[in-house]
Coordinates of C-alpha atoms in Angstrom, one line a residue:
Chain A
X1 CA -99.1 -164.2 -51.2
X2 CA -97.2 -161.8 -53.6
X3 CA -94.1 -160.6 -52.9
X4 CA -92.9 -156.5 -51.8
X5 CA -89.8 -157.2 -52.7
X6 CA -87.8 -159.2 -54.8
X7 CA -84.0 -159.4 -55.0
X8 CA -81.8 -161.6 -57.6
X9 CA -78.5 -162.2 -57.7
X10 CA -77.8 -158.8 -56.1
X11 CA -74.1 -157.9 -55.2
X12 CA -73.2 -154.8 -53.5
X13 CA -69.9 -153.1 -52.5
X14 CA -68.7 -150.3 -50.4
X15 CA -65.9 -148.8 -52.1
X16 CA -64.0 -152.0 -53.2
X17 CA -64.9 -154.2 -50.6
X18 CA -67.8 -156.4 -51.8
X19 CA -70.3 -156.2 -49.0
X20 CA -73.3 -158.4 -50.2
X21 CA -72.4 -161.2 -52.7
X22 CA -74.7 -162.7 -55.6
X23 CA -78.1 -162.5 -53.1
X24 CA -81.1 -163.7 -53.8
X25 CA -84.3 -163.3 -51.9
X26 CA -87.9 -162.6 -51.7
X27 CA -89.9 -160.9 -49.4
X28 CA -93.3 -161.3 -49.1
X29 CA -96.4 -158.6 -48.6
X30 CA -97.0 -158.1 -44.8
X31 CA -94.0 -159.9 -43.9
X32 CA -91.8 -158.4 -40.6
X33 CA -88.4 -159.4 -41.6
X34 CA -85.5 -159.2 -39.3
X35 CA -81.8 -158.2 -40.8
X36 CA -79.8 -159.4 -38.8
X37 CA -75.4 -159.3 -39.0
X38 CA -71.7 -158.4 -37.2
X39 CA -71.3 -154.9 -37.4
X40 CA -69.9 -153.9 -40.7
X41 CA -71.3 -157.2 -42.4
X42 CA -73.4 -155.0 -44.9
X43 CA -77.1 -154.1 -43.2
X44 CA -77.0 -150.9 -43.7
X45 CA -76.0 -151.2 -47.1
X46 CA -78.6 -153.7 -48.2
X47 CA -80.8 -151.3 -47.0
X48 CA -79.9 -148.5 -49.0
X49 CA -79.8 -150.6 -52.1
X50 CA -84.0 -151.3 -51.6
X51 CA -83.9 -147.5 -50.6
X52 CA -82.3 -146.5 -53.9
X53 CA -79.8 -145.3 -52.0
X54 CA -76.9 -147.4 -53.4
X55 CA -76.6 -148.9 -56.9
X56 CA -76.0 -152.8 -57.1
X57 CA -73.0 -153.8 -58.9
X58 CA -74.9 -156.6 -60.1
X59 CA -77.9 -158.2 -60.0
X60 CA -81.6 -156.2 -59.0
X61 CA -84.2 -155.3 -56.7
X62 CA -87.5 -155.3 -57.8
X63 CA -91.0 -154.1 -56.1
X64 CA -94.5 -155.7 -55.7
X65 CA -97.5 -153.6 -57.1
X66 CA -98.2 -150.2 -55.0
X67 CA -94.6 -149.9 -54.1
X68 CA -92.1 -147.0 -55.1
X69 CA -88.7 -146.4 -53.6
X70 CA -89.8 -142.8 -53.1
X71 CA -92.9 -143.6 -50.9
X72 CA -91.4 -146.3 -48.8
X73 CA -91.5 -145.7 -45.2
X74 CA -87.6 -145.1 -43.5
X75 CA -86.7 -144.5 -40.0
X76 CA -83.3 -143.9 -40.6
X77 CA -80.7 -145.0 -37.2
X78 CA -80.0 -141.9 -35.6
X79 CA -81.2 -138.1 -36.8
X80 CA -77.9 -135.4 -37.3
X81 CA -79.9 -132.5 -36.5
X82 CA -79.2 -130.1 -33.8
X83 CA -80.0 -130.9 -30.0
X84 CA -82.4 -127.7 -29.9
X85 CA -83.6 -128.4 -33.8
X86 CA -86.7 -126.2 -33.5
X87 CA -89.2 -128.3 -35.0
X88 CA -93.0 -129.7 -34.2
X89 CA -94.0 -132.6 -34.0
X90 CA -96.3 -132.2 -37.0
X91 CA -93.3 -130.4 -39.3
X92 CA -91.8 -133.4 -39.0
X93 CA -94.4 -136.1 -39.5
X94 CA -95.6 -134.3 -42.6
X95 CA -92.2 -134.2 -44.2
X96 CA -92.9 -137.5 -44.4
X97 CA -95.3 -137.0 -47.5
X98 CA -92.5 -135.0 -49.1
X99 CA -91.9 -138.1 -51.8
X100 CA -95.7 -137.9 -52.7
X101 CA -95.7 -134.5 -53.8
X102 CA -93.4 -134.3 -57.1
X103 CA -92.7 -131.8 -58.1
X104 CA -95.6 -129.4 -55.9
X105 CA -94.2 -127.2 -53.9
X106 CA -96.7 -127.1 -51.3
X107 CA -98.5 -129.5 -48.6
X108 CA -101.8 -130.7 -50.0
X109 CA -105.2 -131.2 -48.0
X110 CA -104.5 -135.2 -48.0
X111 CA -101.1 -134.6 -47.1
X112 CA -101.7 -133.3 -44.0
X113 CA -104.7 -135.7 -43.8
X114 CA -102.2 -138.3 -43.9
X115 CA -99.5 -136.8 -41.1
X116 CA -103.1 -136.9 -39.2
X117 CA -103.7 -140.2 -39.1
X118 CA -100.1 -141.5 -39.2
X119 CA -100.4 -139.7 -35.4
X120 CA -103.1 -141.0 -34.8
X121 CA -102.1 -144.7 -35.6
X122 CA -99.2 -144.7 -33.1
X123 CA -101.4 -142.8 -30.5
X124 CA -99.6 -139.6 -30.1
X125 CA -102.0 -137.3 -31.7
X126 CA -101.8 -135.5 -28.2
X127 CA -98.1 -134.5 -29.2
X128 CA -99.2 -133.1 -32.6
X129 CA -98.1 -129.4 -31.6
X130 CA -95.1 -130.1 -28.7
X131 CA -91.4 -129.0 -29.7
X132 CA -89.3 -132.6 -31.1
X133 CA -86.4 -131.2 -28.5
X134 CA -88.7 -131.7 -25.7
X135 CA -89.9 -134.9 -25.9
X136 CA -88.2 -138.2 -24.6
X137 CA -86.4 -140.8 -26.5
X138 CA -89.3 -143.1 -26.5
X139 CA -91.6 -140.5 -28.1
X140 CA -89.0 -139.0 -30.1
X141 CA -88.7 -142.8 -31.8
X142 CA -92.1 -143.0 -32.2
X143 CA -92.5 -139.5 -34.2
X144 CA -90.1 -140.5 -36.4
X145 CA -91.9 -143.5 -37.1
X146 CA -94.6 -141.7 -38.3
X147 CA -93.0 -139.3 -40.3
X148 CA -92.2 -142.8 -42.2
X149 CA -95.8 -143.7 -41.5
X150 CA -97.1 -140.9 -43.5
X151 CA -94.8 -141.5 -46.3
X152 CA -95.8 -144.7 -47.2
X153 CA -99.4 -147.6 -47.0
X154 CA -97.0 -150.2 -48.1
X155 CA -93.6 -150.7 -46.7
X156 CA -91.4 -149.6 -43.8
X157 CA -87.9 -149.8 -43.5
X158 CA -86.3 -149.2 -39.6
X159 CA -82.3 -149.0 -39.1
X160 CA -81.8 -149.8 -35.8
X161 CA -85.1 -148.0 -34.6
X162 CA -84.4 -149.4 -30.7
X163 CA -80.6 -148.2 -30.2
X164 CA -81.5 -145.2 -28.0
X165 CA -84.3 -147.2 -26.3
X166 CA -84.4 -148.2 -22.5
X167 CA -86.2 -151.7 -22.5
X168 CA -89.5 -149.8 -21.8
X169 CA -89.3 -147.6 -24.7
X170 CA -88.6 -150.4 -26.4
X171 CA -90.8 -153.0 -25.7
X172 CA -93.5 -150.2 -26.6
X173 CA -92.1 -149.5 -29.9
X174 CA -92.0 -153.2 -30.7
X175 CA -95.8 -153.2 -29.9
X176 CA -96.7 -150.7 -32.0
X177 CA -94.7 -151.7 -34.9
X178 CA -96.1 -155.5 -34.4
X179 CA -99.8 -153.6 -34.8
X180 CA -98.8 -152.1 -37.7
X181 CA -97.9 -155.2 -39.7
X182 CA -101.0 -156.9 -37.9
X183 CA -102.5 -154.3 -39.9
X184 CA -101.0 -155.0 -43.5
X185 CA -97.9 -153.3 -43.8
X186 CA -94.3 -154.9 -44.9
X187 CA -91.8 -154.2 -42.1
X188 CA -87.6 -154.4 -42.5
X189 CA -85.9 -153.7 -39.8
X190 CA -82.2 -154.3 -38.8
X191 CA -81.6 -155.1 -35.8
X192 CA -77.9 -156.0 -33.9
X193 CA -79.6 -158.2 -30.9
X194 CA -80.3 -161.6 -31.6
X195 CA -82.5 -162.1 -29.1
X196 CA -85.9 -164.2 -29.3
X197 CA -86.9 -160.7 -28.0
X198 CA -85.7 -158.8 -30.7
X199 CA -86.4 -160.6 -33.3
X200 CA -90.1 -160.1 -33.4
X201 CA -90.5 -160.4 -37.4
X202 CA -91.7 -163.5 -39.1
X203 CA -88.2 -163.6 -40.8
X204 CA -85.0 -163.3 -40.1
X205 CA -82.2 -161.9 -43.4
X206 CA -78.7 -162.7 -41.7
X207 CA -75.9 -161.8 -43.2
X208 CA -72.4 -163.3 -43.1
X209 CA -69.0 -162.7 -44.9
X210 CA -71.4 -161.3 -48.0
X211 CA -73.8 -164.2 -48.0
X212 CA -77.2 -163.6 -47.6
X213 CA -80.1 -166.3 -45.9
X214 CA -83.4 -165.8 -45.6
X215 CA -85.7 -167.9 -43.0
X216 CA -88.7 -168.4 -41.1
X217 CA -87.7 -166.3 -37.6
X218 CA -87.7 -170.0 -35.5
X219 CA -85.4 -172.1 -37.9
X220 CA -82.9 -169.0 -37.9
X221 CA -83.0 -169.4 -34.0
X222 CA -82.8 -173.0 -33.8
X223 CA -79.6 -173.0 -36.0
X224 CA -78.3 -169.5 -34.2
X225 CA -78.7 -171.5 -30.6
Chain B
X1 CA -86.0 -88.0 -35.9
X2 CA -84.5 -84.9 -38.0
X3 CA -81.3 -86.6 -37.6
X4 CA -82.6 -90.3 -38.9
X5 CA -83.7 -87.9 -42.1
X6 CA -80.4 -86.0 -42.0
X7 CA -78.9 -89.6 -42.0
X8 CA -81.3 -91.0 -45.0
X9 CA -80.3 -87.7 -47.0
X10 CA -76.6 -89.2 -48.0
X11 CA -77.0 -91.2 -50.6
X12 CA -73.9 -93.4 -49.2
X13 CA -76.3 -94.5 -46.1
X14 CA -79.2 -94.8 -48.7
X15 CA -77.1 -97.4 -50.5
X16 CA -75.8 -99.1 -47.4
X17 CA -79.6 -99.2 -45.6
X18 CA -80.8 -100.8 -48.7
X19 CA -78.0 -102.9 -49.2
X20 CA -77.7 -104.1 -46.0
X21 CA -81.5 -104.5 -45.7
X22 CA -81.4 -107.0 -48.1
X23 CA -78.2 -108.8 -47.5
X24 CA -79.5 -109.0 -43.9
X25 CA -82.5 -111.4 -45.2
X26 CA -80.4 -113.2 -47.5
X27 CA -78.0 -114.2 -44.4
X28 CA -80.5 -115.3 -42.1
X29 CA -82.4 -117.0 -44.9
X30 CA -79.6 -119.5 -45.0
X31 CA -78.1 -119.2 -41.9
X32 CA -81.3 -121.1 -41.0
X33 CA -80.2 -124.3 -42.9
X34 CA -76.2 -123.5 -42.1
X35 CA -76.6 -123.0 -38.4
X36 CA -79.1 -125.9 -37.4
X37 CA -76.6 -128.4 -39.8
X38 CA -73.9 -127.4 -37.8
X39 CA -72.3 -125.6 -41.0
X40 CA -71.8 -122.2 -39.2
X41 CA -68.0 -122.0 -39.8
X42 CA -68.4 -122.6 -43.5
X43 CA -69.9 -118.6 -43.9
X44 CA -66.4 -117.8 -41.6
X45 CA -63.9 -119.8 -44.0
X46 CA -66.6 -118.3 -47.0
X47 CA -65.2 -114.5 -45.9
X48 CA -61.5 -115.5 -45.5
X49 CA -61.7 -116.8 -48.7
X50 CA -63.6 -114.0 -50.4
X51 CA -60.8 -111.4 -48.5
X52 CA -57.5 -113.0 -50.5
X53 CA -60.3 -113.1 -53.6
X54 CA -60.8 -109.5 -53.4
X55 CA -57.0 -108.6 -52.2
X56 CA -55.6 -110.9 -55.4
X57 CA -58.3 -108.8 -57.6
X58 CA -57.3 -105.6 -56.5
X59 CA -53.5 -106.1 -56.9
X60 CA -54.2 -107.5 -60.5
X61 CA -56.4 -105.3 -61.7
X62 CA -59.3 -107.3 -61.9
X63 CA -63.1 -106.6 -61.4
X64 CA -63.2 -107.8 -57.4
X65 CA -66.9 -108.6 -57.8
X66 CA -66.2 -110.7 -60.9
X67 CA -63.3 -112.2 -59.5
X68 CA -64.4 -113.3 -56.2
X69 CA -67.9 -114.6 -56.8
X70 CA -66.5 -118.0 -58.9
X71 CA -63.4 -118.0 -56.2
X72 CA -65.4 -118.3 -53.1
X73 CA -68.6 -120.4 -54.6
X74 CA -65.6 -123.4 -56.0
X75 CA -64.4 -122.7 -52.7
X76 CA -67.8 -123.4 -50.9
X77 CA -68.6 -126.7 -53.1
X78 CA -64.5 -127.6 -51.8
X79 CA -66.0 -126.6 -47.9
X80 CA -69.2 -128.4 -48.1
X81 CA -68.2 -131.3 -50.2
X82 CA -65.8 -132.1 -47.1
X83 CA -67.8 -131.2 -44.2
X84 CA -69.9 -134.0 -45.7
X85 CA -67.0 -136.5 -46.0
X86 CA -67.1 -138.6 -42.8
X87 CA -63.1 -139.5 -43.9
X88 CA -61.9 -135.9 -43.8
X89 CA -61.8 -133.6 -40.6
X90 CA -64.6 -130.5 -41.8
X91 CA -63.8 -128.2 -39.3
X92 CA -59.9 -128.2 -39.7
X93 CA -60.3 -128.1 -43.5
X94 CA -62.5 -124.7 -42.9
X95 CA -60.0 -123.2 -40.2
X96 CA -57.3 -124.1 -42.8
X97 CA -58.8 -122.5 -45.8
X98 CA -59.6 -119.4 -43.6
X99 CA -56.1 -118.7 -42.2
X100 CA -54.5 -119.8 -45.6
X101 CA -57.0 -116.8 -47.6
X102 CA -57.0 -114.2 -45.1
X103 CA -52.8 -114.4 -45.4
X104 CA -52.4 -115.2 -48.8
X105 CA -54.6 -112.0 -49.2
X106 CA -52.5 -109.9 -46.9
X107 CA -49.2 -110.9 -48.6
X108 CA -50.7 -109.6 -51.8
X109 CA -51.4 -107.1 -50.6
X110 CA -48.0 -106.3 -48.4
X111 CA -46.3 -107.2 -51.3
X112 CA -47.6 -105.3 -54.0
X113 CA -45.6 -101.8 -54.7
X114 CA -47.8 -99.0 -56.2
X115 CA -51.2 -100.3 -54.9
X116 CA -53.4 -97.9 -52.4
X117 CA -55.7 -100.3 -50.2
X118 CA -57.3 -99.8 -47.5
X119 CA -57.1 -103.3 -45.6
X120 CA -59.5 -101.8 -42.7
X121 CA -62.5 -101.9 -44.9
X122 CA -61.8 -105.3 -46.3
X123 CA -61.3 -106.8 -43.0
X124 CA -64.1 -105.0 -41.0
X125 CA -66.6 -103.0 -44.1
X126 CA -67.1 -99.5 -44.6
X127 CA -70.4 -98.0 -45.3
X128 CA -68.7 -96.3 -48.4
X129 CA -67.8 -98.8 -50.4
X130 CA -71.5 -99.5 -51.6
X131 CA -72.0 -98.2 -54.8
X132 CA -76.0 -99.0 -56.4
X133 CA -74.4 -101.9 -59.0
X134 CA -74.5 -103.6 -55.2
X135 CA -77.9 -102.6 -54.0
X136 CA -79.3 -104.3 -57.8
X137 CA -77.0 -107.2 -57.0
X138 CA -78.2 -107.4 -53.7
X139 CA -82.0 -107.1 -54.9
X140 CA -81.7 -109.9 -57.6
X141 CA -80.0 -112.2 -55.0
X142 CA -82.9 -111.9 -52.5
X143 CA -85.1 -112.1 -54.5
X144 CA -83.6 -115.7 -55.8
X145 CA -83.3 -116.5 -52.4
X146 CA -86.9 -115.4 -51.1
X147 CA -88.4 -117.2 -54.2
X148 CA -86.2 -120.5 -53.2
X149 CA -87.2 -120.3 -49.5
X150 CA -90.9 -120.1 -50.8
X151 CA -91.4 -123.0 -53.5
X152 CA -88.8 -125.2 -51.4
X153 CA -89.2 -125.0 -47.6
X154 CA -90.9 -127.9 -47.2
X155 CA -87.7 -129.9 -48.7
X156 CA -85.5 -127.2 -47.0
X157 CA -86.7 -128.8 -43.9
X158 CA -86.5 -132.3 -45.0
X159 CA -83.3 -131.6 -45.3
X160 CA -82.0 -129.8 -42.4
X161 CA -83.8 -131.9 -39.9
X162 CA -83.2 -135.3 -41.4
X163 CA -80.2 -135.5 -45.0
X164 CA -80.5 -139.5 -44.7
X165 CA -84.5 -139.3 -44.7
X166 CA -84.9 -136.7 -47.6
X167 CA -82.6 -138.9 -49.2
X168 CA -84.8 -141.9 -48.7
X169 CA -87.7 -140.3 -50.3
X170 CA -86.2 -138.3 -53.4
X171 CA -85.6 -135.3 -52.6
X172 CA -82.3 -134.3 -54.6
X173 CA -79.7 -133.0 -51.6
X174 CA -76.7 -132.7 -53.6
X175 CA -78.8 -129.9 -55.6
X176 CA -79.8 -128.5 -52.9
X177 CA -76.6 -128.3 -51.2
X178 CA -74.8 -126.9 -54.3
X179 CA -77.9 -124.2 -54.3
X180 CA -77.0 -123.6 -50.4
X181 CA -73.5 -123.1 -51.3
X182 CA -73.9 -120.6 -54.3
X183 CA -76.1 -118.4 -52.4
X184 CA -74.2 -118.8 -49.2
X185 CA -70.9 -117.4 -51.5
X186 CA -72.7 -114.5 -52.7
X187 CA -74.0 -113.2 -49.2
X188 CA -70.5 -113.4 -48.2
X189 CA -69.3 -111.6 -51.3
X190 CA -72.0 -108.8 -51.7
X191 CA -71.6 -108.7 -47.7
X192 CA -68.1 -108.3 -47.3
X193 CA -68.0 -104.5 -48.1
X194 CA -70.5 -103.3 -46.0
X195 CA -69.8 -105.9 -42.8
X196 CA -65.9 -106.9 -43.6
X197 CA -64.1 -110.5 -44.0
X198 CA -64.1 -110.7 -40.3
X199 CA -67.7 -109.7 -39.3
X200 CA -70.5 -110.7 -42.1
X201 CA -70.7 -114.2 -41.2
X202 CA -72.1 -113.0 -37.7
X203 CA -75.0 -112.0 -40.2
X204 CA -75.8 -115.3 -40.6
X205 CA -75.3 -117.0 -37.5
X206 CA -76.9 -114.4 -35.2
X207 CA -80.3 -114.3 -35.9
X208 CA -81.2 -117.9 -36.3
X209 CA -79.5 -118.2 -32.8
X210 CA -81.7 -115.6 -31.5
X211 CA -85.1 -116.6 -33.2
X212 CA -84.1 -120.0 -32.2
X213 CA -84.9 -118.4 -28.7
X214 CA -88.3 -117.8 -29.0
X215 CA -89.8 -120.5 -31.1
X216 CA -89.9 -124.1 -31.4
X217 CA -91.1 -124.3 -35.0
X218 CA -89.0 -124.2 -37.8
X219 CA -91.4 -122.0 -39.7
X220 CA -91.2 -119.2 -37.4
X221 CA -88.1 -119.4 -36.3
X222 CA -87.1 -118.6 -40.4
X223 CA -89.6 -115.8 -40.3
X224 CA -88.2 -114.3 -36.9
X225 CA -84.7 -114.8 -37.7
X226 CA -85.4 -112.2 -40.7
X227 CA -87.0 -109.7 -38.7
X228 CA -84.3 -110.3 -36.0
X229 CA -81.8 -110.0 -38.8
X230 CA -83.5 -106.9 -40.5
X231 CA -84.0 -104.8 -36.9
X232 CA -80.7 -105.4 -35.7
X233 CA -79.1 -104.3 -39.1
X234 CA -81.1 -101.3 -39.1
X235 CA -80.6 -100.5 -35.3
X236 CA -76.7 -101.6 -36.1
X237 CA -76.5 -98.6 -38.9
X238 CA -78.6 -95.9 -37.2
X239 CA -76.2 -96.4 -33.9
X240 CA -73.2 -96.6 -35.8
X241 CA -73.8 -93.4 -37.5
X242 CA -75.3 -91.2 -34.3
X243 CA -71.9 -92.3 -32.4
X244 CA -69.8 -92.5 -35.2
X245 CA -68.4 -96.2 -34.5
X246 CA -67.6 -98.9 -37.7
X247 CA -70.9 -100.2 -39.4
X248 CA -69.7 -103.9 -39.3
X249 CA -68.6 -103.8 -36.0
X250 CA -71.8 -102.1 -34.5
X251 CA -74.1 -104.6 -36.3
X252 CA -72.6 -107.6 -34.6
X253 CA -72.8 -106.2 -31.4
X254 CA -76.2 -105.5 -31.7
X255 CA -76.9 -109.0 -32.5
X256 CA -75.2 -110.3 -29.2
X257 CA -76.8 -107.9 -27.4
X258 CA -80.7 -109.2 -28.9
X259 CA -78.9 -112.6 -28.2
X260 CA -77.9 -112.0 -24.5
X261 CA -81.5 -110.2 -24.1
X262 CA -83.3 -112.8 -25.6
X263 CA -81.7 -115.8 -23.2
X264 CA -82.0 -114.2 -20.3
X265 CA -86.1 -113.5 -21.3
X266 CA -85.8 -117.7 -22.4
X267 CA -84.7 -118.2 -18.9
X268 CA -86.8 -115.9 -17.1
X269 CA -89.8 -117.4 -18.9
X270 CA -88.8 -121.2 -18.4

């Protein structure tokens, strides 16, 4: 299987604190890995390095064949906007395609194709027109996952998509993101419970006093137990 | 309508109709972005600022245009740059930098022998002040800003609704910010003299407010917070002359008025 992403030797810092320390990893196509750390330990920032986000001090990241860091996929942890943000749900799931545009200034035809079926996917095509402010946590999670749905075929990255998520909500979302890698797409997603639960990926990346392991999702829960 | 003619036929009110015409889309252009980012203060400290600019100016002897336009826009890179800054309280630094201008400006003023200015129309605008070097100012800024809202609203969006996400997929913020803030300086600047320190950022916080009453999209509520902007500056100036009261003052409280009218239509319609 060839890999989506490939990181060597890759050391990271926030500020001077060195968060992530000479990793090296490799993460295959259509795998659903699970990050997984204390709070602080450098998630987030590993994140933002795949994302572009966040220059290594050393080492690299490197991509598989398809994938750009302008077309992957993020559902960032929690949206700043305002409380009464007057946005639909459409506005927002086509600003998804924004990293596929370049430089055009305006929404193609296959743009909005794609915000289409990246609603239709997660089965809230229904919702295509309702007001973001109106809509519960559950459904707002799930239109922000296909915002990041539309901008990308290849790879998704989720920060702590099930924060704001009562176990409902969540076991949902878990559902529909298991269908999506069932389907062929690459999933990241940190996590802070370490529950067999929540850990629904094939792999776990922990991350401890800036050292990085990757496993198979039941050897990193036979050691964790 | 003779006297809306008779009002048209002084060329002062010509100037400060067309003037304020297009300041008013300007302000509710970005008050869009400013308002639903939970930057509103920043056009308030933005004024202050612009006040001590023009005060220093005058007492110097400077060009107050030319003076105040590179004052206030470092100043709004200084504001926005630490609104950002998770380490650094935003809202203190703004209410800091507002108090500090607005008396900085006023001992310059107090201070300075020999000097005829009249503080009243710096702190709350006057009508006469607008001369047509504004209105072509004025013209070139909206068009700028029309042009930006047009080829960029997609990313404006992005943006506003999500900075972490439009991050993610390219889109250049720190530009964009650093566009906001120019253009957010120069409303405030051309502004000031027809609305005063105290009143033009109500220009740009009122009518996003109020179209945010009515719509749920953000495409229309940028398109109705223009018109709202546009009616209420004209109804602001028509009043204002037919009962004599200050332009600035008469604006704004028009706009609360279309704000208090259109929640209580919200509610009745909920």
């Amino acid at each position: 299987m060839s890999h989506a992403i490939v990181a060597k030797n890759l050391s990271l810092s926030y500020g001077s604190n060195k968060v992530i320390s000479s990793a090296s990893f490799a993460i295959d196509e259509r795998d659903f890995v699970c990050i997984v750390g204390a709070n602080g330990s450098g998630k987030s920032t590993l994140v933002k390095a795949i994302l572009g986000l966040v220059k290594p001090s050393s080492g690299k990241i490197s991509f598989g064949s398809g994938i750009e860091q302008k077309t992957i996929g993020f559902l960032p942890q929690d949206v700043k906007a305002d409380l009464n943000f007057p946005a639909t749900v459409f506005e927002i799931v086509l600003s998804g395609t924004l990293g596929r545009l370049g430089m055009k200034a305006f929404y193609r035809k296959e743009d909005k194709t794609r915000a289409e079926e990246a609603l239709k996917r997660l089965g809230i095509s229904k919702l295509r027109n309702a007001s973001f402010v109106d809509l519960s946590g559950g459904q707002k999670q799930k239109v922000l996952l296909a915002r990041a749905l539309a901008a990308t075929s290849k790879l998704l990255i989720l920060d702590e998509p099930s924060n704001n998520l009562d176990y409902k909500s969540r076991k949902e979302f878990y559902g529909a993101l298991k269908k999506l890698n069932e389907s062929g797409l690459t999933i990241i997603m940190i996590t802070h419970d370490l529950d067999a639960e929540d850990l629904i990926g094939n792999k776990v990346i922990s991350i401890k006093e800036a050292k990085v392991e990757c496993a198979p999702t039941a050897d990193f829960l036979r050691s964790y137990k | 309508m003779t006297w809306f003619f008779e009002m048209l036929s002084y060329s002062f009110m010509q100037r400060a109709l067309i003037a304020g015409l297009l300041i008013s889309i300007c302000a509710a252009l970005v008050g869009v972005s400013l308002v639903l980012r939970k930057n509103s203060m920043i056009g308030d400290g933005l004024s202050h600022t612009a006040f001590g600019a023009f005060a220093i100016a005058t007492v110097l002897n400077f060009a107050p245009l030319w003076f105040a336009v590179p004052v206030v826009v470092i100043a709004s890179f200084f504001v926005l740059k630490m609104s950002g800054n998770k380490k650094s309280n935003g809202d203190a630094m703004v209410a800091l930098l507002s108090a500090s201008s607005l008396a900085v400006g006023c001992m310059a003023i107090s201070l300075t022998k020999g000097v005829n200015i009249d503080l009243n129309s710096y702190l709350f605008g006057s009508v006469l002040s607008i001369g047509w070097s504004d209105v072509w100012l004025s013209l070139i800024l909206v068009i700028a800003v029309v042009l930006l809202y047009i080829f960029a609203h997609n990313r404006i969006f992005a943006i506003t609704f999500d900075e972490d996400f439009a991050k993610a997929i390219g889109i250049k913020t720190d530009l964009y910010d650093a566009i906001f803030a120019v253009i957010c300086s120069l409303v405030v600047v051309f502004g000031i003299r027809l609305l005063g320190a105290l009143l033009i950022s109500s220009l740009i916080i009122f009518p996003t407010l109020i179209a945010m009453q009515f719509s749920k999209s953000f495409g229309r509520v940028v398109i109705a917070s223009v018109l709202f902007s546009v009616v209420n500056f004209i109804l602001g100036l028509v009043i204002s002359y037919l009962i004599a009261s200050p332009t600035g003052a008469t604006v704004v409280v028009v706009n609360l008025a279309a704000l208090i009218i259109a929640r209580i239509v919200r509610a009745i319609r909920q």
